[in-house]
Amino acid sequence: MLVSVQARHLVLAVGCAPNGGREGAANSPSGGGQPTGSMVSVRVSGMPDDTDAVLLALAVPTMQQRVPVSVWLLPTGAGAGTLGVACPVPTTRPLDPAQLLAVGRATLTELDARYAGLTDAGKAQAGRLHTGFSRQRLVAANGLLIGAAAGLANPFTGETLGYAVHSARLAAAAIGTHPDDPAAARRHYVQRAAARFLGRFEIARHATRRHHLTWRVLSAAADSDQPFFAKTRRAVLLPSGVTGAVAAGADLDPVDASFAMPFLLACDEVLVRTVQTTWPFLAQLATSDGTLGGQQLRPALLFLAGLTASTRVPPSRRATTAAAVELAMLGALAFLWQPGARPSGRGIDWAQTATVLSGDFLLAQASRLIAESAPEVSWAFADWLADLTHLRARGRGPEVALDVYGSLFEFPARIGTYLGGGVASTVRAMQEFGNRYGRAFLHTEDVLAVRGEPTRLDTTWAAMRSGGFTAVPAQVGGVHVSESTLRDDPGLRAAVLARARAAGRREAAAAAAAADLTDETARRLATHSLAALTSPLRHESGTSGT
């Protein structure tokens, strides 16, 4: 039955078309398009009682199963939930839904034998997956496309809900801004959605189609809290989007944000262009929100503050140098944190392999960009990497960890000031600011990790301790500090937190004093970034546990 609807605005959220449907039809309201994968979901019962969060698993391609498959299990209460399985890569024909569900069940059972007891509680729903987001798709549609209708599906996991909510909010904002002008609302929505999502899906589709290594890395490091792997998982699997360039996370005022955002966006463009062809998943990691400091705090912002301390309008070519520094810091994260123990049995240690290959690649690309964009600082760049290596070779302990993080963050601040033509005293001031900033960063990581809260590097205190990257001493008040003692001794935990907060505040105060710059914009960029970084130090309470 045809229904005529009179409406000023039309928002389309049709999701994926069912198998046999007309998802490629030219008259499809969403503009059609070829499907890029298959997915199936079914209601299940018999879930373990302790399944209280969404479970995501990846089935790595094998000789028998030649395509990657992602599996998720969403608990809905009382032992019930939804099992979903997606194959995000194109196949010559739609995959058998029963086959996909069988792979999903086998993958979950391998993780935990209790999931072998899952039973269907409804009819399976299968469809074709679209990850073909493009600006042209939005322009050609007969309304505002959101979620899966716009091709906004994660090419690795098939997840669409996060993108649907985000794009729906953009559509609502566009309609609210232009309630009486559908054409203007569409232009507004297309501009905002393209700025937010364009580029992310091309990178990820390329990775799923051509780089099964990504899947092997994610699977091999699924339980690792090493920051490089933790951030890889978040960048590839979660709908955080490209552009960590929105400077609002650093609590910048509108004037400073409008000044900083074009520079940071230019850095993102360089980052993606540099690594997306060879290592697509690293492009996801390099440009996802909060990559190197959480809350969208970026080394490029310190570089920009130093640059601005002497040059009011930074030359656009300096964005390439800032991007090189960020790539180098990603490479440093891969190498500075030691990988976990090698898995038992024969075969390739994919986690270690990925560390070496990706770390070498990132440092090589960073070196190339430095040589092309700012050859006059190539020597300083090489000395910085040598200094990091020397510091890490000193062993373990709080002072080593503090020195490493101080060195990590002083370089972008120092080299940006030098390239801006700053006098020696200003270069030294920004170097001191960056060093103190890095040390405050580590103390803040300790506070968050001991509280059991998400850290800026997506790691845990247990991982920080095992990797030798914590400023917490081995003993506090004569008591040995470990995961178990922090968990079982509230007094020790409170003492560790008080000590870390106090140390972090001292470093933050020293950094703020060093950032007493003549240029007001540079001073605000530096101090607002520092304030956002150390905000957890100003809150005494936190969640329990470690």
Coordinates of C-alpha atoms in Angstrom, one line a residue:
M1 CA 0.0 0.0 0.0
L2 CA 1.4 3.4 -1.0
V3 CA 1.2 6.2 1.6
S4 CA 1.5 9.8 0.7
V5 CA 3.4 11.8 3.3
Q6 CA 3.5 15.6 3.4
A7 CA 6.6 16.8 5.3
R8 CA 9.0 19.7 5.0
H9 CA 12.0 17.6 6.0
L10 CA 12.6 13.9 5.4
V11 CA 15.1 11.9 7.4
L12 CA 15.9 8.4 6.1
A13 CA 17.2 5.7 8.4
V14 CA 16.3 2.5 6.4
G15 CA 19.3 0.4 7.6
C16 CA 20.6 -2.4 5.5
A17 CA 18.2 -4.0 3.0
P18 CA 17.4 -7.6 3.5
N19 CA 18.8 -10.3 1.3
G20 CA 16.9 -10.3 -2.0
G21 CA 15.8 -6.7 -1.5
R22 CA 16.4 -3.9 -3.9
E23 CA 19.3 -2.3 -2.1
G24 CA 20.9 -1.3 -5.5
A25 CA 17.8 -0.1 -7.1
A26 CA 18.1 3.3 -8.8
N27 CA 14.9 4.5 -7.3
S28 CA 16.0 3.7 -3.7
P29 CA 15.3 6.7 -1.5
S30 CA 18.8 6.4 -0.1
G31 CA 20.4 6.5 -3.6
G32 CA 21.2 2.8 -3.8
G33 CA 24.8 1.6 -4.0
Q34 CA 26.5 -1.7 -4.0
P35 CA 26.6 -3.6 -0.7
T36 CA 30.1 -4.1 0.7
G37 CA 29.4 -7.0 3.1
S38 CA 26.9 -9.2 4.8
M39 CA 25.5 -9.4 8.3
V40 CA 23.0 -11.4 10.4
S41 CA 21.6 -11.1 13.9
V42 CA 19.4 -13.2 16.1
R43 CA 17.9 -13.0 19.6
V44 CA 19.4 -15.6 21.9
S45 CA 18.9 -17.0 25.4
G46 CA 21.1 -19.0 27.8
M47 CA 23.7 -16.2 28.2
P48 CA 26.0 -16.5 31.3
D49 CA 24.8 -14.3 34.2
D50 CA 28.0 -12.3 34.3
T51 CA 27.7 -11.0 30.7
D52 CA 26.9 -7.4 31.6
A53 CA 28.7 -5.6 28.7
V54 CA 28.8 -5.8 24.9
L55 CA 31.3 -8.5 23.9
L56 CA 33.1 -8.0 20.6
A57 CA 35.3 -10.7 19.0
L58 CA 37.1 -11.1 15.7
A59 CA 37.4 -14.3 13.8
V60 CA 40.7 -14.1 12.0
P61 CA 40.8 -15.5 8.4
T62 CA 42.0 -19.0 8.0
M63 CA 42.5 -21.4 5.1
Q64 CA 39.0 -22.8 5.7
Q65 CA 37.4 -19.4 6.5
R66 CA 38.9 -17.0 3.9
V67 CA 37.1 -13.8 5.0
P68 CA 37.3 -11.9 8.3
V69 CA 34.3 -12.0 10.5
S70 CA 33.3 -9.9 13.5
V71 CA 31.0 -11.1 16.2
W72 CA 29.2 -9.2 18.9
L73 CA 26.9 -10.2 21.8
L74 CA 24.7 -7.6 23.3
P75 CA 23.1 -8.5 26.7
T76 CA 19.5 -7.4 27.3
G77 CA 18.9 -8.9 30.7
A78 CA 17.7 -12.2 32.3
G79 CA 20.1 -14.3 30.3
A80 CA 18.9 -13.0 27.0
G81 CA 20.7 -11.0 24.3
T82 CA 21.4 -10.4 20.7
L83 CA 24.0 -12.2 18.7
G84 CA 25.3 -10.4 15.6
V85 CA 27.8 -11.5 13.0
A86 CA 29.2 -9.5 10.1
C87 CA 31.5 -10.1 7.2
P88 CA 32.5 -6.6 6.2
V89 CA 34.3 -7.4 3.0
P90 CA 32.7 -7.9 -0.5
T91 CA 32.0 -11.4 -1.6
T92 CA 30.8 -12.7 -4.9
R93 CA 27.4 -13.6 -3.4
P94 CA 25.6 -13.0 -0.1
L95 CA 27.0 -15.3 2.6
D96 CA 24.7 -18.0 4.1
P97 CA 23.3 -16.5 7.3
A98 CA 23.4 -19.9 9.0
Q99 CA 27.1 -20.1 8.1
L100 CA 27.8 -16.7 9.6
L101 CA 26.0 -17.6 12.8
A102 CA 27.9 -20.8 13.0
V103 CA 31.2 -18.9 12.8
G104 CA 30.0 -16.5 15.4
R105 CA 29.0 -19.2 17.9
A106 CA 32.3 -21.0 17.4
T107 CA 34.3 -17.8 18.0
L108 CA 32.4 -17.1 21.2
T109 CA 32.8 -20.7 22.4
E110 CA 36.5 -20.5 21.8
L111 CA 36.6 -17.4 24.1
D112 CA 34.5 -19.0 26.8
A113 CA 33.0 -22.5 26.7
R114 CA 29.8 -21.3 28.5
Y115 CA 28.7 -19.5 25.3
A116 CA 28.2 -22.9 23.7
G117 CA 24.8 -23.0 25.6
L118 CA 23.4 -20.0 23.6
T119 CA 20.1 -20.9 21.9
D120 CA 18.0 -19.0 19.4
A121 CA 15.0 -17.1 20.8
G122 CA 13.7 -15.7 17.6
K123 CA 14.2 -15.7 13.8
A124 CA 17.5 -14.7 12.4
Q125 CA 17.5 -11.4 10.4
A126 CA 20.1 -11.1 7.6
G127 CA 21.0 -8.3 5.3
R128 CA 23.6 -6.7 3.2
L129 CA 26.1 -4.3 4.8
H130 CA 26.8 -0.9 3.3
T131 CA 30.0 1.0 4.1
G132 CA 29.9 3.2 1.0
F133 CA 29.6 6.6 2.8
S134 CA 30.3 9.5 0.4
R135 CA 29.4 13.1 0.0
Q136 CA 27.8 12.3 -3.4
R137 CA 25.5 9.7 -1.7
L138 CA 24.1 12.4 0.6
V139 CA 23.7 14.9 -2.1
A140 CA 21.8 12.5 -4.4
A141 CA 19.4 11.2 -1.8
N142 CA 15.8 12.4 -1.4
G143 CA 16.3 13.4 2.2
L144 CA 18.8 13.4 5.0
L145 CA 20.4 10.0 5.2
I146 CA 21.6 8.8 8.6
G147 CA 23.3 5.6 9.9
A148 CA 23.4 2.6 7.7
A149 CA 21.2 4.4 5.1
A150 CA 24.2 6.8 4.5
G151 CA 26.7 3.9 4.4
L152 CA 27.8 4.7 7.9
A153 CA 28.8 1.2 9.1
N154 CA 32.1 0.2 10.6
P155 CA 33.9 -1.8 7.9
F156 CA 35.6 -3.9 10.6
T157 CA 32.7 -4.8 12.9
G158 CA 29.5 -3.9 11.0
E159 CA 28.5 -1.7 13.9
T160 CA 26.0 1.1 12.8
L161 CA 24.3 2.3 16.0
G162 CA 27.0 4.7 17.1
Y163 CA 27.1 6.3 13.7
A164 CA 23.3 6.4 13.5
V165 CA 23.0 8.3 16.7
H166 CA 25.9 10.7 15.7
S167 CA 24.5 11.4 12.2
A168 CA 21.0 11.8 13.6
R169 CA 22.2 14.5 15.9
L170 CA 23.8 16.2 12.9
A171 CA 20.6 16.0 10.9
A172 CA 18.5 17.3 13.9
A173 CA 20.9 20.3 14.2
A174 CA 20.6 21.0 10.5
I175 CA 16.8 21.0 10.6
G176 CA 16.8 23.1 13.8
T177 CA 19.1 25.6 12.1
H178 CA 16.9 25.8 9.0
P179 CA 13.4 24.7 10.0
D180 CA 11.7 26.4 7.0
D181 CA 14.3 25.7 4.3
P182 CA 14.8 22.0 3.5
A183 CA 17.4 22.8 0.8
A184 CA 19.5 24.8 3.3
A185 CA 19.1 22.1 5.9
R186 CA 20.4 19.5 3.5
R187 CA 23.4 21.6 2.5
H188 CA 24.1 22.2 6.2
Y189 CA 23.9 18.4 7.0
V190 CA 26.0 17.4 4.0
Q191 CA 28.7 19.8 5.0
R192 CA 28.8 18.7 8.6
A193 CA 28.5 14.9 7.9
A194 CA 31.2 15.0 5.2
A195 CA 33.5 16.9 7.5
R196 CA 33.0 14.4 10.3
F197 CA 33.0 11.1 8.4
L198 CA 34.6 11.6 5.0
G199 CA 37.8 9.6 4.7
R200 CA 37.4 7.2 7.6
F201 CA 35.5 4.6 5.7
E202 CA 37.7 4.7 2.6
I203 CA 40.7 3.9 4.8
A204 CA 39.0 1.2 6.8
R205 CA 37.5 -0.5 3.7
H206 CA 40.9 -0.6 2.1
A207 CA 42.3 -2.2 5.3
T208 CA 39.6 -4.9 5.5
R209 CA 39.9 -5.8 1.8
R210 CA 43.7 -5.9 1.5
H211 CA 45.3 -6.1 4.9
H212 CA 44.3 -9.2 6.9
L213 CA 47.4 -8.4 8.9
T214 CA 45.2 -5.8 10.7
W215 CA 42.8 -8.6 11.8
R216 CA 45.7 -10.7 13.0
V217 CA 47.2 -7.9 15.0
L218 CA 43.9 -7.0 16.6
S219 CA 43.3 -10.7 17.5
A220 CA 46.8 -11.3 18.8
A221 CA 46.8 -8.2 21.0
A222 CA 43.1 -8.4 22.1
D223 CA 44.1 -8.7 25.7
S224 CA 47.1 -6.3 25.6
D225 CA 46.9 -3.0 27.5
Q226 CA 50.1 -1.8 25.8
P227 CA 49.1 1.7 24.6
F228 CA 49.9 1.1 20.9
F229 CA 47.6 -1.9 20.8
A230 CA 44.9 -0.4 23.0
K231 CA 44.7 2.6 20.8
T232 CA 44.8 0.6 17.7
R233 CA 41.7 -1.3 18.9
R234 CA 39.9 1.9 19.8
A235 CA 40.8 3.7 16.5
V236 CA 39.8 0.7 14.3
L237 CA 36.8 -0.7 16.1
L238 CA 35.0 2.3 17.7
P239 CA 33.1 5.0 15.9
S240 CA 35.3 7.9 17.2
G241 CA 35.8 9.3 13.7
V242 CA 38.7 10.9 11.9
T243 CA 39.9 14.3 13.1
G244 CA 41.3 14.6 16.6
A245 CA 41.7 18.1 15.4
V246 CA 38.8 19.6 17.2
A247 CA 40.6 21.7 19.7
A248 CA 37.6 22.1 22.0
G249 CA 38.8 19.1 24.0
A250 CA 41.8 21.3 25.2
D251 CA 39.3 23.8 26.5
L252 CA 40.3 26.5 24.0
D253 CA 38.1 29.6 23.7
P254 CA 36.4 30.1 20.3
V255 CA 39.0 32.6 19.1
D256 CA 41.9 30.3 19.8
A257 CA 40.0 27.3 18.5
S258 CA 39.4 29.0 15.2
F259 CA 43.1 29.8 15.0
A260 CA 44.3 26.3 15.9
M261 CA 41.8 24.1 14.1
P262 CA 42.9 24.8 10.5
F263 CA 46.5 24.0 11.5
L264 CA 45.5 20.7 13.2
L265 CA 43.3 19.7 10.3
A266 CA 46.2 20.2 8.0
C267 CA 48.2 17.9 10.2
D268 CA 45.5 15.3 9.9
E269 CA 45.5 15.6 6.2
V270 CA 49.2 14.9 6.1
L271 CA 48.9 12.0 8.5
V272 CA 46.3 10.3 6.4
R273 CA 48.0 10.9 3.1
T274 CA 51.3 9.6 4.5
V275 CA 50.2 6.2 5.8
Q276 CA 46.8 5.3 4.4
T277 CA 48.0 3.5 1.3
T278 CA 50.6 1.2 2.9
W279 CA 49.2 0.8 6.5
P280 CA 45.5 1.9 6.5
F281 CA 44.8 1.0 10.1
L282 CA 47.6 3.2 11.2
A283 CA 45.8 6.1 9.5
Q284 CA 42.9 5.3 11.7
L285 CA 45.1 5.3 14.8
A286 CA 47.0 8.5 13.8
T287 CA 43.9 10.6 13.3
S288 CA 41.3 9.2 15.8
D289 CA 40.0 11.4 18.6
G290 CA 42.5 11.6 21.5
T291 CA 45.2 9.5 19.9
L292 CA 48.1 10.8 21.9
G293 CA 46.7 12.2 25.0
G294 CA 43.0 11.7 25.4
Q295 CA 40.4 14.4 25.3
Q296 CA 41.9 15.5 21.9
L297 CA 45.2 16.7 23.4
R298 CA 47.8 16.5 20.7
P299 CA 51.6 17.1 20.4
A300 CA 50.8 19.3 17.4
L301 CA 49.1 21.7 19.8
L302 CA 52.3 22.1 21.7
F303 CA 54.2 22.5 18.4
L304 CA 51.7 25.2 17.4
A305 CA 52.1 27.0 20.8
G306 CA 55.8 27.1 20.3
L307 CA 55.5 28.3 16.7
T308 CA 53.0 31.0 17.7
A309 CA 55.3 32.2 20.4
S310 CA 57.4 34.0 17.7
T311 CA 55.3 33.7 14.5
R312 CA 51.7 34.9 14.8
V313 CA 50.4 33.2 11.7
P314 CA 52.1 29.8 11.2
P315 CA 53.1 28.9 7.7
S316 CA 50.9 26.0 6.4
R317 CA 54.0 24.1 5.5
R318 CA 54.9 23.7 9.1
A319 CA 51.9 21.4 9.5
T320 CA 53.9 18.7 7.7
T321 CA 56.6 19.0 10.4
A322 CA 54.1 18.8 13.2
A323 CA 52.5 15.7 11.6
A324 CA 55.9 14.1 11.4
V325 CA 56.4 14.7 15.1
E326 CA 53.0 13.0 15.8
L327 CA 53.9 10.0 13.6
A328 CA 57.2 9.7 15.5
M329 CA 55.5 9.7 18.8
L330 CA 53.2 6.9 17.7
G331 CA 56.2 5.0 16.6
A332 CA 57.8 5.7 20.0
L333 CA 54.7 4.3 21.7
A334 CA 55.1 1.1 19.8
F335 CA 58.8 0.6 20.8
L336 CA 59.0 2.2 24.3
W337 CA 56.4 -0.1 25.8
Q338 CA 57.8 -3.7 25.7
P339 CA 55.5 -6.3 24.2
G340 CA 54.0 -9.1 26.3
A341 CA 55.3 -12.6 26.5
R342 CA 55.5 -14.6 23.3
P343 CA 52.6 -17.0 22.9
S344 CA 53.3 -20.6 23.4
G345 CA 53.7 -23.0 20.4
R346 CA 55.0 -22.4 17.0
G347 CA 53.9 -19.8 14.5
I348 CA 54.3 -16.0 14.1
D349 CA 54.1 -13.7 17.0
W350 CA 51.8 -11.3 15.3
A351 CA 51.8 -8.8 18.2
Q352 CA 55.6 -8.5 18.1
T353 CA 55.6 -8.5 14.3
A354 CA 53.2 -5.6 14.2
T355 CA 55.2 -3.7 16.8
V356 CA 58.4 -3.9 14.7
L357 CA 56.8 -3.4 11.3
S358 CA 54.5 -0.5 12.2
G359 CA 57.0 1.2 14.5
D360 CA 59.7 1.1 11.9
F361 CA 57.3 2.4 9.3
L362 CA 56.0 5.3 11.4
L363 CA 59.5 6.4 12.3
A364 CA 60.7 6.1 8.7
Q365 CA 57.8 8.2 7.4
A366 CA 58.3 10.7 10.2
S367 CA 62.0 11.0 9.2
R368 CA 61.1 11.5 5.6
L369 CA 58.6 14.2 6.3
I370 CA 61.1 16.0 8.6
A371 CA 63.8 15.9 5.9
E372 CA 61.3 17.2 3.3
S373 CA 59.6 19.9 5.3
A374 CA 62.3 21.1 7.8
P375 CA 65.8 19.7 7.0
E376 CA 67.3 22.2 9.3
V377 CA 66.0 20.2 12.3
S378 CA 66.8 16.7 11.0
W379 CA 69.8 16.6 13.4
A380 CA 67.6 17.6 16.4
F381 CA 65.0 15.0 15.4
A382 CA 67.7 12.2 15.2
D383 CA 69.1 13.4 18.6
W384 CA 65.7 13.2 20.1
L385 CA 65.1 9.7 19.0
A386 CA 68.6 8.7 20.3
D387 CA 67.8 10.4 23.6
L388 CA 64.6 8.4 23.9
T389 CA 66.5 5.2 23.2
H390 CA 69.1 6.0 25.7
L391 CA 66.6 6.9 28.4
R392 CA 64.7 3.7 27.9
A393 CA 67.9 1.7 28.0
R394 CA 68.6 3.0 31.5
G395 CA 66.1 0.4 32.8
R396 CA 62.9 0.8 34.9
G397 CA 61.8 3.0 37.7
P398 CA 59.8 6.2 38.3
E399 CA 62.6 8.6 37.3
V400 CA 63.3 6.8 34.1
A401 CA 59.6 6.9 33.2
L402 CA 59.3 10.6 34.1
D403 CA 62.4 11.4 32.0
V404 CA 61.0 9.5 29.0
Y405 CA 57.6 11.3 29.1
G406 CA 59.4 14.6 29.6
S407 CA 61.5 14.0 26.5
L408 CA 58.4 12.9 24.5
F409 CA 56.6 16.1 25.0
E410 CA 59.4 18.7 25.2
F411 CA 60.4 18.0 21.6
P412 CA 57.3 19.3 19.8
A413 CA 57.2 22.4 22.0
R414 CA 60.9 23.1 21.5
I415 CA 61.1 22.4 17.8
G416 CA 58.0 24.4 17.1
T417 CA 59.5 27.4 18.9
Y418 CA 62.8 27.0 17.0
L419 CA 61.1 26.9 13.6
G420 CA 59.0 29.9 14.5
G421 CA 62.2 31.9 14.9
G422 CA 62.1 32.1 18.6
V423 CA 65.1 33.6 20.5
A424 CA 67.1 31.2 22.7
S425 CA 65.3 32.2 25.9
T426 CA 61.9 31.4 24.4
V427 CA 63.1 28.1 23.0
R428 CA 64.4 27.2 26.5
A429 CA 61.1 28.3 28.1
M430 CA 59.0 26.1 25.8
Q431 CA 61.4 23.2 26.2
E432 CA 61.0 23.4 30.0
F433 CA 57.2 23.7 29.5
G434 CA 57.1 20.6 27.4
N435 CA 59.3 18.6 29.7
R436 CA 57.2 19.5 32.8
Y437 CA 54.0 18.9 30.7
G438 CA 55.2 15.3 30.0
R439 CA 56.0 14.6 33.6
A440 CA 52.6 16.0 34.7
F441 CA 51.1 13.7 32.0
L442 CA 52.6 10.6 33.6
H443 CA 51.5 11.6 37.1
T444 CA 48.0 12.2 35.7
E445 CA 48.0 8.8 34.1
D446 CA 48.9 7.2 37.4
V447 CA 46.0 9.0 39.2
L448 CA 43.5 7.8 36.5
A449 CA 44.9 4.3 36.4
V450 CA 45.0 3.8 40.2
R451 CA 41.4 5.1 40.4
G452 CA 40.4 2.5 37.8
E453 CA 39.3 5.2 35.3
P454 CA 40.2 5.3 31.6
T455 CA 43.6 6.8 31.0
R456 CA 44.7 9.1 28.2
L457 CA 46.7 6.2 26.7
D458 CA 43.9 3.7 27.1
T459 CA 46.0 1.5 29.4
T460 CA 45.8 0.2 33.0
W461 CA 48.0 0.6 36.1
A462 CA 48.9 -3.1 35.9
A463 CA 50.2 -2.6 32.3
M464 CA 52.0 0.6 33.3
R465 CA 53.7 -1.2 36.1
S466 CA 54.7 -4.3 34.0
G467 CA 56.0 -2.0 31.2
G468 CA 58.0 0.2 33.6
F469 CA 55.9 3.3 32.8
T470 CA 54.6 4.6 36.2
A471 CA 55.9 7.2 38.5
V472 CA 54.6 5.3 41.5
P473 CA 57.6 4.0 43.5
A474 CA 57.9 0.3 44.4
Q475 CA 57.2 1.1 48.0
V476 CA 55.0 3.8 49.7
G477 CA 55.2 4.1 53.5
G478 CA 57.2 0.9 53.6
V479 CA 54.5 -1.1 51.9
H480 CA 55.1 -2.8 48.6
V481 CA 52.9 -1.4 45.8
S482 CA 51.3 -3.9 43.5
E483 CA 47.9 -4.5 41.9
S484 CA 46.8 -6.6 44.7
T485 CA 47.9 -4.3 47.5
L486 CA 46.3 -1.3 45.8
R487 CA 43.1 -3.3 45.5
D488 CA 43.1 -4.7 49.1
D489 CA 44.6 -1.8 51.1
P490 CA 42.4 1.4 50.9
G491 CA 44.9 3.3 53.0
L492 CA 47.8 2.5 50.6
R493 CA 45.7 3.4 47.6
A494 CA 44.7 6.7 49.2
A495 CA 48.4 7.4 49.9
V496 CA 49.5 6.6 46.4
L497 CA 46.8 8.8 44.9
A498 CA 47.7 11.7 47.2
R499 CA 51.4 11.3 46.3
A500 CA 50.7 11.2 42.6
R501 CA 48.3 14.2 42.7
A502 CA 50.8 16.3 44.7
A503 CA 53.6 15.4 42.3
G504 CA 51.5 16.1 39.3
R505 CA 50.4 19.5 40.6
R506 CA 54.0 20.5 41.3
E507 CA 55.0 19.6 37.7
A508 CA 51.9 21.4 36.3
A509 CA 52.7 24.5 38.3
A510 CA 56.3 24.4 37.0
A511 CA 55.0 24.0 33.5
A512 CA 52.7 27.0 33.8
A513 CA 55.5 29.1 35.2
A514 CA 57.7 28.2 32.2
A515 CA 54.9 29.2 29.8
D516 CA 55.0 32.8 30.8
L517 CA 55.3 33.9 27.2
T518 CA 55.2 37.3 25.6
D519 CA 52.7 36.3 22.9
E520 CA 49.2 36.0 24.6
T521 CA 47.9 33.5 22.1
A522 CA 50.8 31.1 22.5
R523 CA 50.5 31.4 26.3
R524 CA 46.8 30.5 26.2
L525 CA 47.3 27.6 23.8
A526 CA 50.0 26.2 26.2
T527 CA 48.2 26.8 29.5
H528 CA 44.8 25.7 28.3
S529 CA 46.2 22.5 27.0
L530 CA 48.0 21.9 30.3
A531 CA 44.8 22.6 32.3
A532 CA 42.8 20.1 30.3
L533 CA 45.7 17.5 30.6
T534 CA 45.8 17.8 34.4
S535 CA 42.1 18.2 35.2
P536 CA 41.9 14.8 36.9
L537 CA 44.5 16.1 39.5
R538 CA 41.9 18.6 40.7
H539 CA 39.4 16.0 41.6
E540 CA 39.9 14.1 44.8
S541 CA 37.2 11.4 44.3
G542 CA 37.3 8.6 41.8
T543 CA 36.0 5.1 41.1
S544 CA 37.3 2.3 43.2
G545 CA 39.5 -0.5 42.1
T546 CA 42.6 -0.7 39.9

